[in-house]
């Protein structure tokens, strides 16, 4: 029989070392030596990063110097740096005219409705596809819902006109044959906004669902098995396991979406708008095109674009701070 001392010594030798030890603090030449060693080890990665850095410097950051146009009365003859300074005159013009404020309101309204109505659609589509058990049927459906993403908005606009045109549209042909009248879908404010929203959902919902389908694959399947054993039905599993599992992904996507609140897609609006609904369809992106390119008012268009970017940045920061209060956040 072992003695008491032997038992105690055998027990004490199995106690793991303390994990709350203080980290090693490197100071002076030791820290410099460690930093040089780390830099030397990562030289291949830095070399690989050089082309990306050059790309961003040339095509992303250097063009940002042209934002100075927003504070000048720019002309082609004098150039960017030779044009006289205008101060904040262009920004005062943006907020002093009714047309500008109406354009900003249209942008916020269309973009806000796109987020409210369109953002949940990829999530719903991903949840529905996740429940499909016939793989051949799932692949067919995925192919059909992904396909519109690869179509240009010019093609989408042609399809919309083919369907909703008052004179040649398929729906109005049916209305005329059944009830003897047609409806100007593309020339009424409410119906135009509805077509704008639904066409955007049809084009991008399938592609957006890919991210959520990937997030669904990361959910531990044993959770579903445990819930099934406890008697949870499909709806309860969806609410208690599936939805909470994709909430972090959804929050990140929502923050990124809010960052583009002031950016309504130029292509979509431009191909769908017409003079009849210009009061509600004129947004910042189309205004910058018409003012900056067609009318050569570069300073005003640049000021509007800078204002759009600053508001987008502010919205991203606010949305991220709100998300961090709930334990999520982009940074």
Short mmCIF file of C-alpha atoms in Angstrom, two decimals:
data_model
loop_
_atom_site.label_atom_id
_atom_site.label_comp_id
_atom_site.label_asym_id
_atom_site.label_seq_id
_atom_site.Cartn_x
_atom_site.Cartn_y
_atom_site.Cartn_z
CA UNK A 1 0.00 0.00 0.00
CA UNK A 2 1.29 3.44 -0.92
CA UNK A 3 2.03 5.90 1.82
CA UNK A 4 0.17 9.18 2.19
CA UNK A 5 3.21 11.18 1.00
CA UNK A 6 3.47 9.12 -2.17
CA UNK A 7 -0.23 9.66 -2.91
CA UNK A 8 0.06 13.40 -2.41
CA UNK A 9 3.16 13.62 -4.60
CA UNK A 10 1.49 11.61 -7.37
CA UNK A 11 -1.51 13.92 -7.27
CA UNK A 12 0.49 17.11 -7.24
CA UNK A 13 2.53 16.05 -10.26
CA UNK A 14 -0.62 15.81 -12.37
CA UNK A 15 -1.79 19.37 -11.68
CA UNK A 16 -1.49 21.38 -14.92
CA UNK A 17 0.60 24.53 -14.88
CA UNK A 18 -1.09 27.84 -14.31
CA UNK A 19 -2.50 29.43 -17.46
CA UNK A 20 -2.62 32.99 -16.17
CA UNK A 21 1.08 33.56 -16.57
CA UNK A 22 2.02 37.01 -17.80
CA UNK A 23 3.05 37.27 -21.46
CA UNK A 24 6.69 37.75 -22.27
CA UNK A 25 7.47 41.45 -22.71
CA UNK A 26 10.25 42.13 -25.20
CA UNK A 27 12.03 45.44 -24.82
CA UNK A 28 14.95 47.16 -26.44
CA UNK A 29 17.18 45.15 -28.77
CA UNK A 30 15.18 41.95 -28.12
CA UNK A 31 12.02 43.53 -29.52
CA UNK A 32 13.89 44.90 -32.54
CA UNK A 33 15.45 41.49 -33.18
CA UNK A 34 12.04 39.81 -32.95
CA UNK A 35 10.48 42.35 -35.33
CA UNK A 36 13.26 41.90 -37.90
CA UNK A 37 12.85 38.13 -37.73
CA UNK A 38 9.09 38.37 -38.31
CA UNK A 39 9.57 40.79 -41.21
CA UNK A 40 12.17 38.53 -42.78
CA UNK A 41 9.88 35.52 -42.52
CA UNK A 42 7.05 37.42 -44.26
CA UNK A 43 9.10 38.89 -47.14
CA UNK A 44 7.45 36.57 -49.73
CA UNK A 45 4.00 37.74 -48.57
CA UNK A 46 5.03 41.39 -48.83
CA UNK A 47 6.33 40.82 -52.36
CA UNK A 48 3.02 39.21 -53.33
CA UNK A 49 1.16 42.20 -51.86
CA UNK A 50 3.12 44.81 -53.88
CA UNK A 51 0.98 44.52 -57.10
CA UNK A 52 -2.21 44.91 -55.06
CA UNK A 53 -0.78 47.93 -53.27
CA UNK A 54 0.26 49.52 -56.58
CA UNK A 55 -3.20 48.88 -58.02
CA UNK A 56 -4.97 50.58 -55.12
CA UNK A 57 -2.56 53.51 -55.08
CA UNK A 58 -2.96 54.19 -58.81
CA UNK A 59 -6.64 53.41 -59.41
CA UNK A 60 -8.22 54.02 -55.98
CA UNK A 61 -6.29 56.56 -53.93
CA UNK A 62 -4.61 58.79 -56.51
CA UNK A 63 -7.93 59.61 -58.28
CA UNK A 64 -9.26 60.80 -54.92
CA UNK A 65 -7.12 63.90 -55.31
CA UNK A 66 -9.66 64.98 -57.94
CA UNK A 67 -12.18 65.56 -55.14
CA UNK A 68 -10.67 69.01 -54.86
CA UNK A 69 -12.87 69.86 -57.87
CA UNK A 70 -15.82 70.01 -55.48
CA UNK A 71 -14.25 73.13 -53.91
CA UNK A 72 -13.32 74.82 -57.20
CA UNK A 73 -14.95 76.31 -60.28
CA UNK A 74 -13.41 73.71 -62.53
CA UNK A 75 -12.86 74.27 -66.24
CA UNK A 76 -11.08 72.12 -68.79
CA UNK A 77 -8.85 74.97 -69.90
CA UNK A 78 -7.42 75.82 -66.47
CA UNK A 79 -7.35 72.25 -65.18
CA UNK A 80 -7.80 70.99 -61.64
CA UNK A 81 -5.07 73.01 -59.96
CA UNK A 82 -5.42 76.11 -62.12
CA UNK A 83 -9.17 76.58 -61.60
CA UNK A 84 -10.20 79.22 -59.04
CA UNK A 85 -11.37 78.18 -55.59
CA UNK A 86 -15.11 78.26 -54.90
CA UNK A 87 -15.05 77.22 -51.26
CA UNK A 88 -18.32 75.64 -50.15
CA UNK A 89 -20.43 77.28 -52.86
CA UNK A 90 -21.26 73.96 -54.53
CA UNK A 91 -22.41 72.41 -51.26
CA UNK A 92 -24.53 75.47 -50.50
CA UNK A 93 -26.13 75.05 -53.92
CA UNK A 94 -26.93 71.41 -53.15
CA UNK A 95 -28.94 72.26 -50.03
CA UNK A 96 -30.45 75.54 -51.23
CA UNK A 97 -32.49 74.37 -54.23
CA UNK A 98 -35.67 72.31 -54.12
CA UNK A 99 -34.50 70.07 -56.97
CA UNK A 100 -31.41 68.95 -55.06
CA UNK A 101 -33.30 68.16 -51.87
CA UNK A 102 -35.87 66.23 -53.91
CA UNK A 103 -33.09 64.19 -55.53
CA UNK A 104 -31.58 63.36 -52.12
CA UNK A 105 -35.02 62.36 -50.81
CA UNK A 106 -35.63 60.15 -53.85
CA UNK A 107 -32.28 58.44 -53.28
CA UNK A 108 -33.02 57.77 -49.63
CA UNK A 109 -36.53 56.57 -50.37
CA UNK A 110 -35.64 54.14 -53.16
CA UNK A 111 -32.56 52.83 -51.39
CA UNK A 112 -34.36 52.51 -48.05
CA UNK A 113 -37.23 50.60 -49.65
CA UNK A 114 -34.71 48.35 -51.41
CA UNK A 115 -33.14 47.48 -48.06
CA UNK A 116 -36.44 46.98 -46.23
CA UNK A 117 -38.06 44.90 -48.96
CA UNK A 118 -35.05 43.38 -50.71
CA UNK A 119 -32.63 42.57 -47.89
CA UNK A 120 -34.69 39.74 -46.30
CA UNK A 121 -35.32 38.03 -49.66
CA UNK A 122 -31.90 36.32 -50.03
CA UNK A 123 -32.22 35.08 -46.45
CA UNK A 124 -35.69 33.66 -47.07
CA UNK A 125 -34.56 32.07 -50.34
CA UNK A 126 -31.51 30.50 -48.65
CA UNK A 127 -33.69 29.09 -45.86
CA UNK A 128 -36.09 27.59 -48.40
CA UNK A 129 -33.29 26.08 -50.49
CA UNK A 130 -31.70 24.66 -47.35
CA UNK A 131 -34.84 22.64 -46.65
CA UNK A 132 -34.93 21.03 -50.10
CA UNK A 133 -33.90 17.38 -49.90
CA UNK A 134 -34.03 16.47 -53.60
CA UNK A 135 -30.60 17.58 -54.80
CA UNK A 136 -31.52 17.55 -58.50
CA UNK A 137 -34.45 19.87 -57.84
CA UNK A 138 -32.30 22.11 -55.62
CA UNK A 139 -29.66 22.47 -58.34
CA UNK A 140 -32.28 23.37 -60.96
CA UNK A 141 -33.84 26.02 -58.72
CA UNK A 142 -30.42 27.46 -57.82
CA UNK A 143 -29.51 27.72 -61.50
CA UNK A 144 -32.69 29.65 -62.30
CA UNK A 145 -32.39 32.06 -59.36
CA UNK A 146 -28.67 32.71 -59.97
CA UNK A 147 -29.05 33.35 -63.70
CA UNK A 148 -30.57 36.89 -63.56
CA UNK A 149 -27.48 38.17 -61.74
CA UNK A 150 -25.41 37.64 -64.88
CA UNK A 151 -27.80 39.63 -67.08
CA UNK A 152 -27.01 43.28 -67.77
CA UNK A 153 -29.53 45.88 -66.61
CA UNK A 154 -30.10 46.82 -70.26
CA UNK A 155 -31.42 43.31 -70.84
CA UNK A 156 -33.47 43.42 -67.62
CA UNK A 157 -34.91 46.76 -68.69
CA UNK A 158 -35.92 45.30 -72.05
CA UNK A 159 -37.65 42.41 -70.29
CA UNK A 160 -39.49 44.83 -67.98
CA UNK A 161 -40.67 46.93 -70.91
CA UNK A 162 -41.76 43.80 -72.77
CA UNK A 163 -43.89 42.77 -69.81
CA UNK A 164 -45.25 46.10 -68.52
CA UNK A 165 -45.38 48.41 -71.55
CA UNK A 166 -48.78 50.02 -71.96
CA UNK A 167 -49.01 49.49 -75.72
CA UNK A 168 -47.03 46.30 -76.32
CA UNK A 169 -46.65 44.76 -72.86
CA UNK A 170 -47.76 41.19 -72.24
CA UNK A 171 -49.74 42.04 -69.10
CA UNK A 172 -51.63 44.88 -70.80
CA UNK A 173 -52.46 42.57 -73.70
CA UNK A 174 -54.13 40.25 -71.21
CA UNK A 175 -55.91 43.14 -69.47
CA UNK A 176 -57.13 44.51 -72.79
CA UNK A 177 -58.45 41.15 -73.96
CA UNK A 178 -60.18 40.34 -70.66
CA UNK A 179 -61.37 43.72 -69.36
CA UNK A 180 -60.98 46.10 -72.30
CA UNK A 181 -58.51 48.52 -70.74
CA UNK A 182 -54.74 48.92 -70.17
CA UNK A 183 -52.78 50.33 -67.25
CA UNK A 184 -49.63 52.52 -67.50
CA UNK A 185 -47.45 50.54 -65.09
CA UNK A 186 -44.26 52.37 -66.04
CA UNK A 187 -45.86 55.84 -65.85
CA UNK A 188 -47.47 55.77 -62.39
CA UNK A 189 -45.44 56.49 -59.28
CA UNK A 190 -46.58 53.56 -57.13
CA UNK A 191 -46.41 50.95 -59.88
CA UNK A 192 -43.00 52.23 -61.06
CA UNK A 193 -41.55 51.93 -57.55
CA UNK A 194 -43.04 48.44 -57.25
CA UNK A 195 -41.47 47.38 -60.56
CA UNK A 196 -38.16 48.94 -59.50
CA UNK A 197 -38.10 46.96 -56.25
CA UNK A 198 -39.27 43.63 -57.68
CA UNK A 199 -36.87 43.75 -60.63
CA UNK A 200 -33.97 44.36 -58.24
CA UNK A 201 -35.05 41.45 -56.05
CA UNK A 202 -35.47 39.14 -59.04
CA UNK A 203 -32.00 40.00 -60.32
CA UNK A 204 -29.96 39.83 -57.10
CA UNK A 205 -31.83 37.70 -54.54
CA UNK A 206 -30.48 34.40 -55.88
CA UNK A 207 -26.90 35.62 -55.96
CA UNK A 208 -27.17 37.09 -52.46
CA UNK A 209 -28.49 33.77 -51.14
CA UNK A 210 -25.11 32.12 -51.82
CA UNK A 211 -23.55 33.82 -48.79
CA UNK A 212 -26.34 32.65 -46.49
CA UNK A 213 -26.23 29.11 -47.88
CA UNK A 214 -22.53 29.07 -47.02
CA UNK A 215 -23.33 30.33 -43.53
CA UNK A 216 -25.93 27.58 -43.09
CA UNK A 217 -23.32 24.90 -43.79
CA UNK A 218 -21.29 26.08 -40.77
CA UNK A 219 -24.13 25.29 -38.32
CA UNK A 220 -23.42 22.17 -36.26
CA UNK A 221 -25.77 19.40 -37.45
CA UNK A 222 -25.76 17.82 -34.00
CA UNK A 223 -27.89 20.75 -32.82
CA UNK A 224 -30.66 19.67 -35.20
CA UNK A 225 -30.35 16.06 -34.05
CA UNK A 226 -30.57 17.07 -30.38
CA UNK A 227 -33.55 19.32 -31.09
CA UNK A 228 -35.31 16.52 -33.02
CA UNK A 229 -34.79 14.14 -30.10
CA UNK A 230 -36.28 16.74 -27.77
CA UNK A 231 -39.37 16.88 -30.00
CA UNK A 232 -38.77 20.17 -31.84
CA UNK A 233 -40.52 20.42 -35.20
CA UNK A 234 -39.09 22.03 -38.36
CA UNK A 235 -40.42 25.48 -37.53
CA UNK A 236 -38.98 25.40 -34.01
CA UNK A 237 -35.61 24.23 -35.37
CA UNK A 238 -35.69 27.08 -37.87
CA UNK A 239 -36.40 29.71 -35.22
CA UNK A 240 -34.13 28.33 -32.49
CA UNK A 241 -31.14 27.06 -34.49
CA UNK A 242 -31.07 28.09 -38.15
CA UNK A 243 -31.92 31.79 -37.86
CA UNK A 244 -29.58 32.48 -34.89
CA UNK A 245 -26.83 30.64 -36.78
CA UNK A 246 -26.90 33.09 -39.70
CA UNK A 247 -27.57 36.29 -37.73
CA UNK A 248 -23.85 37.29 -37.56
CA UNK A 249 -23.59 36.98 -41.35
CA UNK A 250 -26.83 38.88 -41.84
CA UNK A 251 -25.66 41.73 -39.59
CA UNK A 252 -22.40 42.11 -41.51
CA UNK A 253 -24.27 42.14 -44.83
CA UNK A 254 -26.75 44.68 -43.45
CA UNK A 255 -23.93 47.00 -42.35
CA UNK A 256 -22.40 46.82 -45.82
CA UNK A 257 -25.83 47.41 -47.35
CA UNK A 258 -26.45 50.46 -45.19
CA UNK A 259 -23.13 51.85 -46.40
CA UNK A 260 -24.63 52.00 -49.89
CA UNK A 261 -27.87 53.65 -48.71
CA UNK A 262 -27.08 56.77 -50.72
CA UNK A 263 -26.11 54.75 -53.79
CA UNK A 264 -29.09 53.60 -55.82
CA UNK A 265 -27.76 51.61 -58.75
CA UNK A 266 -27.33 53.94 -61.72
CA UNK A 267 -27.97 51.24 -64.33
CA UNK A 268 -31.25 50.09 -62.85
CA UNK A 269 -32.71 53.57 -62.41
CA UNK A 270 -31.44 54.85 -65.74
CA UNK A 271 -32.93 52.04 -67.85
CA UNK A 272 -36.30 52.12 -66.04
CA UNK A 273 -36.90 55.84 -65.59
CA UNK A 274 -38.81 58.10 -67.98
CA UNK A 275 -39.86 61.74 -68.03
CA UNK A 276 -43.30 60.98 -66.59
CA UNK A 277 -41.89 59.58 -63.34
CA UNK A 278 -38.78 61.79 -63.23
CA UNK A 279 -40.13 63.44 -60.08
CA UNK A 280 -39.61 60.22 -58.09
CA UNK A 281 -36.93 58.44 -60.15
CA UNK A 282 -34.24 61.12 -60.36
CA UNK A 283 -31.52 60.08 -57.89
CA UNK A 284 -27.98 61.19 -57.09
CA UNK A 285 -26.28 58.79 -59.51
CA UNK A 286 -28.42 59.81 -62.50
CA UNK A 287 -28.14 63.48 -61.52
CA UNK A 288 -24.33 63.27 -61.46
CA UNK A 289 -24.35 61.66 -64.91
CA UNK A 290 -26.66 64.26 -66.44
CA UNK A 291 -25.02 67.21 -64.69
CA UNK A 292 -21.39 66.15 -64.84
CA UNK A 293 -21.21 64.38 -68.20
CA UNK A 294 -24.01 65.88 -70.29
CA UNK A 295 -23.94 69.45 -68.92
CA UNK A 296 -20.21 69.57 -67.99
CA UNK A 297 -20.90 70.91 -64.47
CA UNK A 298 -18.08 68.86 -63.00
CA UNK A 299 -17.72 70.75 -59.73
CA UNK A 300 -21.39 70.38 -58.81
CA UNK A 301 -21.44 66.68 -59.71
CA UNK A 302 -18.26 66.06 -57.69
CA UNK A 303 -19.68 67.87 -54.68
CA UNK A 304 -22.78 65.71 -54.85
CA UNK A 305 -20.67 62.57 -55.11
CA UNK A 306 -18.51 63.61 -52.14
CA UNK A 307 -21.62 64.32 -50.08
CA UNK A 308 -22.97 60.88 -51.01
CA UNK A 309 -19.75 59.15 -49.92
CA UNK A 310 -19.54 61.01 -46.60
CA UNK A 311 -23.12 60.13 -45.72
CA UNK A 312 -22.44 56.49 -46.62
CA UNK A 313 -19.36 56.44 -44.38
CA UNK A 314 -21.32 57.98 -41.50
CA UNK A 315 -24.11 55.43 -41.87
CA UNK A 316 -21.63 52.53 -41.84
CA UNK A 317 -20.02 53.80 -38.63
CA UNK A 318 -23.40 54.26 -36.94
CA UNK A 319 -24.67 50.85 -38.05
CA UNK A 320 -21.48 49.17 -36.84
CA UNK A 321 -21.73 50.85 -33.43
CA UNK A 322 -25.32 49.66 -33.08
CA UNK A 323 -24.32 46.13 -34.10
CA UNK A 324 -21.49 46.09 -31.55
CA UNK A 325 -24.00 46.74 -28.78
CA UNK A 326 -25.57 43.38 -29.68
CA UNK A 327 -22.26 41.55 -29.75
CA UNK A 328 -21.72 41.84 -33.52
CA UNK A 329 -19.85 44.26 -35.71
CA UNK A 330 -17.66 44.62 -38.76
CA UNK A 331 -14.76 46.03 -36.72
#
